[in-house]
JSON list of C-alpha atoms in Angstrom, two decimals:
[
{"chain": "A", "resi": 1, "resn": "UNK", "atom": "CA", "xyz": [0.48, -13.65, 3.18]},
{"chain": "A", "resi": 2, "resn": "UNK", "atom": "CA", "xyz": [3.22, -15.80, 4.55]},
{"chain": "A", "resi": 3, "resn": "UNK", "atom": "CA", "xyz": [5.46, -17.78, 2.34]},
{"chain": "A", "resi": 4, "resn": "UNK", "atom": "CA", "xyz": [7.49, -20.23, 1.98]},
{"chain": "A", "resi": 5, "resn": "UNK", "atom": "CA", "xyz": [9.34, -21.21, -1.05]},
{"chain": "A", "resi": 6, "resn": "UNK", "atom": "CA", "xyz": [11.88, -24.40, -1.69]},
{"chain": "A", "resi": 7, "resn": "UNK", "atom": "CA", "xyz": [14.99, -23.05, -3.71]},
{"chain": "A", "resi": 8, "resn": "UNK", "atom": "CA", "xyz": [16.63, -25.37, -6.77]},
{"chain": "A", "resi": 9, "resn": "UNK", "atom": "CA", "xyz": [20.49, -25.46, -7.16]},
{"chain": "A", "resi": 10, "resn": "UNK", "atom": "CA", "xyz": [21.37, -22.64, -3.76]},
{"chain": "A", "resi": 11, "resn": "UNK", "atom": "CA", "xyz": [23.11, -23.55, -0.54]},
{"chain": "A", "resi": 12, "resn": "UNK", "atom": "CA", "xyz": [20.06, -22.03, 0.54]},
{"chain": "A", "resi": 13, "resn": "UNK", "atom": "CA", "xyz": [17.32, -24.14, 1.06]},
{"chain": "A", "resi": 14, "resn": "UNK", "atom": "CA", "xyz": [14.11, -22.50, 1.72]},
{"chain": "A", "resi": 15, "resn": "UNK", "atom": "CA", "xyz": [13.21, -18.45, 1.60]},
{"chain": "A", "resi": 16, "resn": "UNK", "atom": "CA", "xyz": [10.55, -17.07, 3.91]},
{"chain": "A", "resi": 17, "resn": "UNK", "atom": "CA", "xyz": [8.50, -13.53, 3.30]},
{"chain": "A", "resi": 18, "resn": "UNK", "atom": "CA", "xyz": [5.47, -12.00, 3.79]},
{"chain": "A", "resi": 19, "resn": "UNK", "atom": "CA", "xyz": [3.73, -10.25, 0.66]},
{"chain": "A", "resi": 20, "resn": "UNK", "atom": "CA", "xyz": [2.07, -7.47, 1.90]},
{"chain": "A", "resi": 21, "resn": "UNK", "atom": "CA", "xyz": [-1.30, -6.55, 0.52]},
{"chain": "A", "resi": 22, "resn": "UNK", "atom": "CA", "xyz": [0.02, -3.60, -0.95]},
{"chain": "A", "resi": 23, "resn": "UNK", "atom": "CA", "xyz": [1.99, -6.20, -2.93]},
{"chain": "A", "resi": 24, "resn": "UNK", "atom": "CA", "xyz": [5.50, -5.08, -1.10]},
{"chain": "A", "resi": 25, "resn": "UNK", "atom": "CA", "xyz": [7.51, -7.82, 0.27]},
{"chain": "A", "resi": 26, "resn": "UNK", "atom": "CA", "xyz": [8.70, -8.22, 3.83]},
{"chain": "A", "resi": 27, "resn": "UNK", "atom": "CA", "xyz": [10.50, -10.16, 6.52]},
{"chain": "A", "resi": 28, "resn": "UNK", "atom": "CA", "xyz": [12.50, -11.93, 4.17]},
{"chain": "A", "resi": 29, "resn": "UNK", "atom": "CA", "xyz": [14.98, -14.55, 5.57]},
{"chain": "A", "resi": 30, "resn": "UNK", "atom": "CA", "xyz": [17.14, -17.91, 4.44]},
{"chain": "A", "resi": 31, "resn": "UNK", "atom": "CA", "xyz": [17.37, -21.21, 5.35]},
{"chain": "A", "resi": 32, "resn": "UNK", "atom": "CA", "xyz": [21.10, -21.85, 4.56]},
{"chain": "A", "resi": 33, "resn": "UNK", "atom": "CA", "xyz": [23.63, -20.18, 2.42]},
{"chain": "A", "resi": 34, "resn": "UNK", "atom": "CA", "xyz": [26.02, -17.54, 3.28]},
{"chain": "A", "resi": 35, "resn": "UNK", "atom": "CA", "xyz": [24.52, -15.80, 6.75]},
{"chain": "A", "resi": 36, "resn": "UNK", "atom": "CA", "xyz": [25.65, -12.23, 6.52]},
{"chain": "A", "resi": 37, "resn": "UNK", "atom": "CA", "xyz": [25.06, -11.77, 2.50]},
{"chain": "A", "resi": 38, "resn": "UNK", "atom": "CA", "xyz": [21.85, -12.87, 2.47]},
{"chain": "A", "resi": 39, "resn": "UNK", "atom": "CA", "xyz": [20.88, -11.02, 5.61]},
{"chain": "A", "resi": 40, "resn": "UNK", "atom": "CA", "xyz": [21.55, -8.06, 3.39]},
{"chain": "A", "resi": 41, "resn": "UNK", "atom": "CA", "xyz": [20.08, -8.87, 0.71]},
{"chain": "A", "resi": 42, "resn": "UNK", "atom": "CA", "xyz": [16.89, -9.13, 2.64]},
{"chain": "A", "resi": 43, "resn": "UNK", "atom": "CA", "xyz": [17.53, -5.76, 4.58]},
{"chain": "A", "resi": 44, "resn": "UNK", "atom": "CA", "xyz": [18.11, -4.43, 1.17]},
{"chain": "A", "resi": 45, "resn": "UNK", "atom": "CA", "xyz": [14.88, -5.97, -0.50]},
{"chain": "A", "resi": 46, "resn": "UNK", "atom": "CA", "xyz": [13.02, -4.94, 2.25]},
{"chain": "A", "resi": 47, "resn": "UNK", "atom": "CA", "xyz": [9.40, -3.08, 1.58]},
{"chain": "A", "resi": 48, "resn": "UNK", "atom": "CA", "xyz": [10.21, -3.20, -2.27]},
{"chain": "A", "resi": 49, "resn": "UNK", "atom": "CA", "xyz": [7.45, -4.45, -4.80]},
{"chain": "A", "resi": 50, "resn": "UNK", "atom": "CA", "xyz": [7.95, -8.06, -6.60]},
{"chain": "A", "resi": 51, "resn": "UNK", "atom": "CA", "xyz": [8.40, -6.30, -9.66]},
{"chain": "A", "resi": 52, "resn": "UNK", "atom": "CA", "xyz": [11.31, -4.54, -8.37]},
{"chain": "A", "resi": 53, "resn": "UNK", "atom": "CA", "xyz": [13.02, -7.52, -6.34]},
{"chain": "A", "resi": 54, "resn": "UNK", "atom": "CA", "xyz": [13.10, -9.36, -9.75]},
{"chain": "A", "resi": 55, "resn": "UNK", "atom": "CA", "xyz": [14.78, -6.95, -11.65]},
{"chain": "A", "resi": 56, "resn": "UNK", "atom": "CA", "xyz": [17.59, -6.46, -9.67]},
{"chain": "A", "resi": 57, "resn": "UNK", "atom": "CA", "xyz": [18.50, -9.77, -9.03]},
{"chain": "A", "resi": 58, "resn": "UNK", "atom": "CA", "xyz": [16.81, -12.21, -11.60]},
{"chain": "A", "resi": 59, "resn": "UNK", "atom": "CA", "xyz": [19.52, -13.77, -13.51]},
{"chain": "A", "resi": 60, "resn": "UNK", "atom": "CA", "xyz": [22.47, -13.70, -10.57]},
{"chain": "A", "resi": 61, "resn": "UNK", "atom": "CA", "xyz": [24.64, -16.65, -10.78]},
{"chain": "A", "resi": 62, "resn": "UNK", "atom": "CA", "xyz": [26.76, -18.17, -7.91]},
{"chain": "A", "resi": 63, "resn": "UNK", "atom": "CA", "xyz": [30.07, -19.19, -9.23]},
{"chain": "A", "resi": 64, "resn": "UNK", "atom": "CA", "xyz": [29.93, -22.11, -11.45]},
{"chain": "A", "resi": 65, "resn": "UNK", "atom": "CA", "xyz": [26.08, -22.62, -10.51]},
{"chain": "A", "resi": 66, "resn": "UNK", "atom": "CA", "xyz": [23.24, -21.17, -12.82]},
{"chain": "A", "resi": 67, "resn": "UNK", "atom": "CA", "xyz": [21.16, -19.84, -10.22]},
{"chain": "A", "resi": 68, "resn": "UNK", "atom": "CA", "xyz": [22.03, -18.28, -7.09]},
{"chain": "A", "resi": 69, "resn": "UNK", "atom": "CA", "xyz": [19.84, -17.35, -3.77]},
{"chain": "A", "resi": 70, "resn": "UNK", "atom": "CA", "xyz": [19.45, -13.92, -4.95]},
{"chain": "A", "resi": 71, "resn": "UNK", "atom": "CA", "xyz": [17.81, -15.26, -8.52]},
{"chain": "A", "resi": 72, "resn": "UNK", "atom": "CA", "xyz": [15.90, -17.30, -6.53]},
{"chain": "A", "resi": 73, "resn": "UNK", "atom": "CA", "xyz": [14.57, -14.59, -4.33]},
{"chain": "A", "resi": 74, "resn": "UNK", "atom": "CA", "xyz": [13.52, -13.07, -7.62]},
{"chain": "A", "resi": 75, "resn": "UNK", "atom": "CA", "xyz": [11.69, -16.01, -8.73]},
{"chain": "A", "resi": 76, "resn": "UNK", "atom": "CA", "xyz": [9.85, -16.84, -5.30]},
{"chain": "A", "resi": 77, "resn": "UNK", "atom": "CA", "xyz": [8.48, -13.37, -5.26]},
{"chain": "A", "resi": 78, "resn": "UNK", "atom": "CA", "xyz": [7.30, -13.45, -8.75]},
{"chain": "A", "resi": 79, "resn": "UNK", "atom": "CA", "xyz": [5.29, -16.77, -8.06]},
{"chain": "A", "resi": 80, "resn": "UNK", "atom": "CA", "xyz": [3.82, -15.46, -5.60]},
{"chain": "A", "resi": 81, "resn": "UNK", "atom": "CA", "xyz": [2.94, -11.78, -6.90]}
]
């Protein structure tokens, strides 16, 4: 299943993956935000479960923000698991 999920409070501004039905999560890119980190981040994420995404990153902060696009990886992929 394709997705497409509108971040809140990210340079980013939309995230795109596919969750798998083995419930792993692929092909994730960025709309926005800084290029090369979060082409690693998604390189790194790659084939890992929901589960697993989130609890790595859930709760990352951006500088002065209180989110950041990794945290809101986390939560796109858990409302959508």
């Amino acid at each position: 299943m394709k997705v497409d999920y509108k971040t809140k409070g990210t340079c980013a501004s939309m995230i795109h993956f596919t969750k798998n039905d083995d419930g792993t999560i692929t092909d994730i890119s960025f709309d926005g935000g800084c290029n090369g980190n979060l082409k690693a981040i998604g390189i790194l994420c790659n084939g890992m479960k929901a589960e697993e995404i989130a609890a790595k990153l859930a709760g990352n902060k951006c500088g002065f923000k209180q989110t950041s696009c990794a945290d809101q990886l986390a939560k796109a992929v858990l409302s959508n698991a």
